[in-house]
Tab-separated table of C-alpha atoms in Angstrom:
chain	number	residue	atom	x	y	z
A	1	MET	CA	-4.450	-17.756	-52.926
A	2	ALA	CA	-4.468	-17.571	-56.740
A	3	ASP	CA	-1.371	-18.425	-58.689
A	4	PRO	CA	-0.211	-15.315	-60.673
A	5	SER	CA	0.442	-17.609	-63.598
A	6	ASP	CA	-3.271	-18.336	-63.719
A	7	GLU	CA	-3.998	-14.761	-64.807
A	8	SER	CA	-3.612	-13.214	-68.254
A	9	PRO	CA	-3.926	-9.581	-69.308
A	10	ALA	CA	-7.280	-10.252	-70.929
A	11	VAL	CA	-8.984	-13.005	-68.907
A	12	SER	CA	-8.877	-13.880	-65.216
A	13	ARG	CA	-9.085	-17.396	-63.804
A	14	ALA	CA	-12.439	-16.494	-62.327
A	15	GLN	CA	-13.757	-15.502	-65.737
A	16	ALA	CA	-12.394	-18.735	-67.240
A	17	GLU	CA	-14.192	-20.748	-64.540
A	18	ASP	CA	-17.494	-18.862	-65.157
A	19	ALA	CA	-17.132	-19.735	-68.854
A	20	VAL	CA	-16.897	-23.427	-67.996
A	21	ARG	CA	-20.008	-23.090	-65.879
A	22	THR	CA	-21.814	-21.548	-68.831
A	23	LEU	CA	-20.765	-24.521	-71.029
A	24	LEU	CA	-21.924	-26.969	-68.442
A	25	ARG	CA	-25.348	-25.311	-68.339
A	26	TRP	CA	-25.456	-25.178	-72.143
A	27	ALA	CA	-24.678	-28.928	-72.230
A	28	GLY	CA	-27.748	-29.510	-70.060
A	29	ASP	CA	-26.184	-30.092	-66.652
A	30	ASP	CA	-26.170	-28.164	-63.392
A	31	PRO	CA	-22.761	-26.767	-62.462
A	32	ALA	CA	-24.029	-26.358	-58.858
A	33	ARG	CA	-24.500	-30.102	-58.297
A	34	GLU	CA	-21.950	-31.859	-56.117
A	35	GLY	CA	-20.075	-33.725	-58.811
A	36	LEU	CA	-19.495	-30.558	-60.898
A	37	LEU	CA	-18.667	-28.089	-58.129
A	38	ASP	CA	-14.886	-28.314	-58.670
A	39	THR	CA	-15.038	-28.942	-62.429
A	40	PRO	CA	-14.603	-25.276	-63.523
A	41	ALA	CA	-11.398	-24.998	-61.462
A	42	ARG	CA	-10.106	-28.340	-62.756
A	43	VAL	CA	-10.802	-27.343	-66.383
A	44	ALA	CA	-9.102	-23.997	-65.950
A	45	LYS	CA	-6.101	-25.735	-64.507
A	46	ALA	CA	-6.035	-28.294	-67.331
A	47	TYR	CA	-6.268	-25.536	-69.956
A	48	ARG	CA	-3.290	-23.787	-68.393
A	49	GLU	CA	-1.257	-26.998	-68.876
A	50	TRP	CA	-2.664	-27.975	-72.296
A	51	PHE	CA	-2.004	-24.497	-73.764
A	52	SER	CA	1.188	-23.676	-71.910
A	53	GLY	CA	3.000	-23.319	-75.216
A	54	TYR	CA	1.717	-19.791	-75.676
A	55	ALA	CA	4.028	-18.713	-72.880
A	56	LEU	CA	7.074	-20.302	-74.479
A	57	ASP	CA	9.421	-19.123	-77.269
A	58	PRO	CA	10.622	-22.264	-79.132
A	59	ASP	CA	13.516	-20.328	-80.650
A	60	ASP	CA	14.958	-19.934	-77.120
A	61	TYR	CA	15.439	-23.668	-76.752
A	62	LEU	CA	17.769	-23.725	-79.757
A	63	ALA	CA	19.726	-20.613	-78.874
A	64	ARG	CA	22.633	-22.653	-77.425
A	65	THR	CA	24.449	-24.702	-80.089
A	66	PHE	CA	27.641	-26.680	-80.123
A	67	LYS	CA	30.384	-26.535	-82.760
A	68	GLU	CA	32.838	-29.097	-81.274
A	69	VAL	CA	31.589	-32.092	-83.142
A	70	GLU	CA	34.851	-33.351	-84.587
A	71	GLY	CA	33.739	-32.519	-88.101
A	72	TYR	CA	30.502	-34.616	-87.896
A	73	ASP	CA	28.424	-33.828	-90.986
A	74	GLU	CA	25.982	-36.744	-91.334
A	75	MET	CA	22.290	-36.666	-90.730
A	76	ILE	CA	20.947	-36.372	-87.180
A	77	VAL	CA	17.543	-37.848	-86.521
A	78	LEU	CA	15.320	-37.822	-83.461
A	79	ARG	CA	12.214	-39.995	-83.914
A	80	ASP	CA	9.143	-40.944	-81.937
A	81	ILE	CA	8.776	-37.647	-80.063
A	82	GLU	CA	5.335	-38.067	-78.528
A	83	TYR	CA	3.082	-35.076	-78.337
A	84	GLU	CA	-0.394	-34.047	-77.193
A	85	SER	CA	-2.072	-31.097	-78.861
A	86	HIS	CA	-5.562	-29.748	-79.569
A	87	CYS	CA	-7.093	-28.845	-82.885
A	88	GLU	CA	-8.053	-25.196	-83.291
A	89	HIS	CA	-11.321	-26.084	-85.037
A	90	HIS	CA	-12.999	-28.155	-82.272
A	91	MET	CA	-10.481	-27.978	-79.419
A	92	ALA	CA	-10.353	-31.780	-79.473
A	93	PRO	CA	-7.167	-33.695	-78.688
A	94	ILE	CA	-4.581	-34.622	-81.314
A	95	ILE	CA	-2.254	-37.335	-80.150
A	96	GLY	CA	0.780	-38.506	-82.072
A	97	ARG	CA	4.472	-38.547	-82.781
A	98	VAL	CA	6.992	-36.220	-84.435
A	99	HIS	CA	10.154	-37.254	-86.275
A	100	VAL	CA	12.877	-34.664	-86.788
A	101	GLY	CA	16.048	-34.767	-88.878
A	102	TYR	CA	18.619	-32.281	-89.935
A	103	LEU	CA	21.896	-32.186	-91.829
A	104	PRO	CA	24.280	-30.020	-89.709
A	105	ASP	CA	26.483	-27.321	-91.199
A	106	GLY	CA	29.049	-26.939	-88.496
A	107	LYS	CA	26.826	-26.804	-85.381
A	108	VAL	CA	24.366	-29.079	-83.515
A	109	VAL	CA	21.951	-28.731	-80.638
A	110	GLY	CA	21.203	-30.930	-77.630
A	111	ILE	CA	18.556	-33.509	-78.655
A	112	SER	CA	16.325	-32.724	-75.681
A	113	LYS	CA	15.969	-29.201	-77.066
A	114	LEU	CA	14.417	-30.604	-80.246
A	115	ALA	CA	11.809	-32.371	-78.142
A	116	ARG	CA	11.133	-29.116	-76.236
A	117	VAL	CA	10.552	-27.256	-79.510
A	118	VAL	CA	7.953	-29.909	-80.431
A	119	GLU	CA	6.326	-29.488	-77.021
A	120	ALA	CA	6.185	-25.727	-77.254
A	121	TYR	CA	4.305	-25.778	-80.556
A	122	ALA	CA	2.086	-28.715	-79.593
A	123	LYS	CA	0.859	-27.039	-76.430
A	124	ARG	CA	-1.180	-24.590	-78.434
A	125	LEU	CA	-4.369	-24.726	-80.482
A	126	GLN	CA	-3.087	-26.253	-83.694
A	127	VAL	CA	-3.552	-27.395	-87.248
A	128	GLN	CA	-1.187	-30.303	-87.856
A	129	GLU	CA	0.084	-28.938	-91.158
A	130	LYS	CA	0.927	-25.609	-89.486
A	131	MET	CA	2.665	-27.279	-86.547
A	132	THR	CA	4.785	-29.362	-88.926
A	133	ALA	CA	5.990	-26.252	-90.747
A	134	GLN	CA	6.560	-24.341	-87.480
A	135	ILE	CA	8.887	-26.998	-86.113
A	136	ALA	CA	10.873	-27.238	-89.310
A	137	GLY	CA	11.124	-23.411	-89.552
A	138	CYS	CA	12.359	-23.083	-85.963
A	139	ILE	CA	15.169	-25.605	-86.551
A	140	GLN	CA	16.113	-23.917	-89.806
A	141	ARG	CA	16.258	-20.453	-88.180
A	142	ALA	CA	18.371	-21.552	-85.271
A	143	LEU	CA	20.851	-24.007	-86.791
A	144	GLN	CA	21.017	-22.905	-90.415
A	145	PRO	CA	21.642	-26.552	-91.398
A	146	LEU	CA	22.006	-27.903	-94.909
A	147	GLY	CA	18.592	-29.389	-94.614
A	148	VAL	CA	15.701	-30.138	-92.298
A	149	GLY	CA	13.019	-32.820	-92.318
A	150	VAL	CA	9.997	-33.021	-90.043
A	151	VAL	CA	7.280	-35.674	-90.247
A	152	VAL	CA	4.260	-35.550	-87.913
A	153	GLU	CA	1.804	-38.379	-87.313
A	154	GLY	CA	-1.455	-37.518	-85.561
A	155	ALA	CA	-4.701	-39.127	-84.460
A	156	HIS	CA	-7.406	-36.463	-84.395
A	157	GLU	CA	-10.205	-36.894	-81.873
A	158	CYS	CA	-12.358	-34.333	-83.699
A	159	MET	CA	-12.669	-37.073	-86.355
A	160	THR	CA	-12.969	-40.114	-84.065
A	161	THR	CA	-15.348	-38.855	-81.433
A	162	ARG	CA	-17.645	-36.674	-83.568
A	163	GLY	CA	-18.554	-36.042	-87.220
A	164	VAL	CA	-17.631	-39.143	-89.298
A	165	HIS	CA	-16.596	-41.175	-86.197
A	166	LYS	CA	-13.737	-42.921	-87.948
A	167	ARG	CA	-11.343	-44.685	-85.609
A	168	GLY	CA	-7.884	-46.007	-86.259
A	169	VAL	CA	-7.142	-43.226	-88.745
A	170	SER	CA	-3.910	-41.199	-88.515
A	171	MET	CA	-2.788	-38.185	-90.505
A	172	ILE	CA	0.826	-37.793	-91.688
A	173	THR	CA	2.254	-34.427	-92.658
A	174	SER	CA	5.828	-33.467	-93.600
A	175	THR	CA	7.970	-30.409	-94.207
A	176	MET	CA	11.269	-30.769	-96.074
A	177	LEU	CA	13.692	-27.858	-96.347
A	178	GLY	CA	17.066	-27.427	-98.053
A	179	SER	CA	18.731	-30.712	-99.041
A	180	PHE	CA	15.779	-32.732	-97.698
A	181	ARG	CA	13.605	-31.111	-100.330
A	182	GLU	CA	16.195	-30.825	-103.141
A	183	ASP	CA	18.023	-34.142	-102.859
A	184	ALA	CA	15.919	-37.251	-103.254
A	185	ARG	CA	18.631	-39.433	-101.673
A	186	THR	CA	18.767	-37.294	-98.501
A	187	ARG	CA	15.007	-37.376	-98.239
A	188	ALA	CA	14.912	-41.119	-98.786
A	189	GLU	CA	17.558	-41.676	-96.123
A	190	PHE	CA	15.543	-39.692	-93.578
A	191	LEU	CA	12.374	-41.555	-94.387
A	192	ARG	CA	14.181	-44.888	-94.035
A	193	PHE	CA	15.418	-43.823	-90.619
A	194	ILE	CA	11.980	-43.037	-89.301
A	195	GLU	CA	10.034	-45.802	-91.181
A	196	VAL	CA	6.664	-44.097	-90.881
A	197	GLY	CA	3.635	-46.238	-91.329
A	198	ASN	CA	5.378	-49.512	-92.372
A	199	GLY	CA	4.417	-51.475	-89.248
A	200	GLN	CA	8.015	-52.414	-88.386
A	201	ARG	CA	8.212	-50.325	-85.266
A	202	ARG	CA	6.026	-49.981	-82.218
């Protein structure tokens, strides 16, 4: 019996599996051969997981905040949030890490919720620059902090497995809002905390 979550208003799971069979034939193989018989179902299931972020509202994760922080007003940083995404240009994997920081203005959020926000945006077809801005914007909307900083590192398989075939290359993007943009000292403190690209952390 089909899982109702496998259906969408526009495309059924059966249609998705037929599309995979078409791609297999276009690639030059036979979707009816034994080794590929279950591939369309497996791919459809994998797509449902890889792109599950479309069914999530990242703002919901930050809806519950806490004000009882004993006056804490220093920077909060969560670094090395691993993510897996796919580029919207070639649907190839993007694998990397996100570092998030904010300067609270009276309220904070559970740190696991920040990781869930990253996951919700990553589990969509993405452009790294856009994802970076989306994560920062979500935190800014929900917490209204004095400042937000988001740095994203990503290795793009669309560059390593096709086209220029350059391995070992990573892309770094950042979005700085509020005091992270306006105050060089705040920005520098955040960047020291995360130490991106200096080889000191694994």
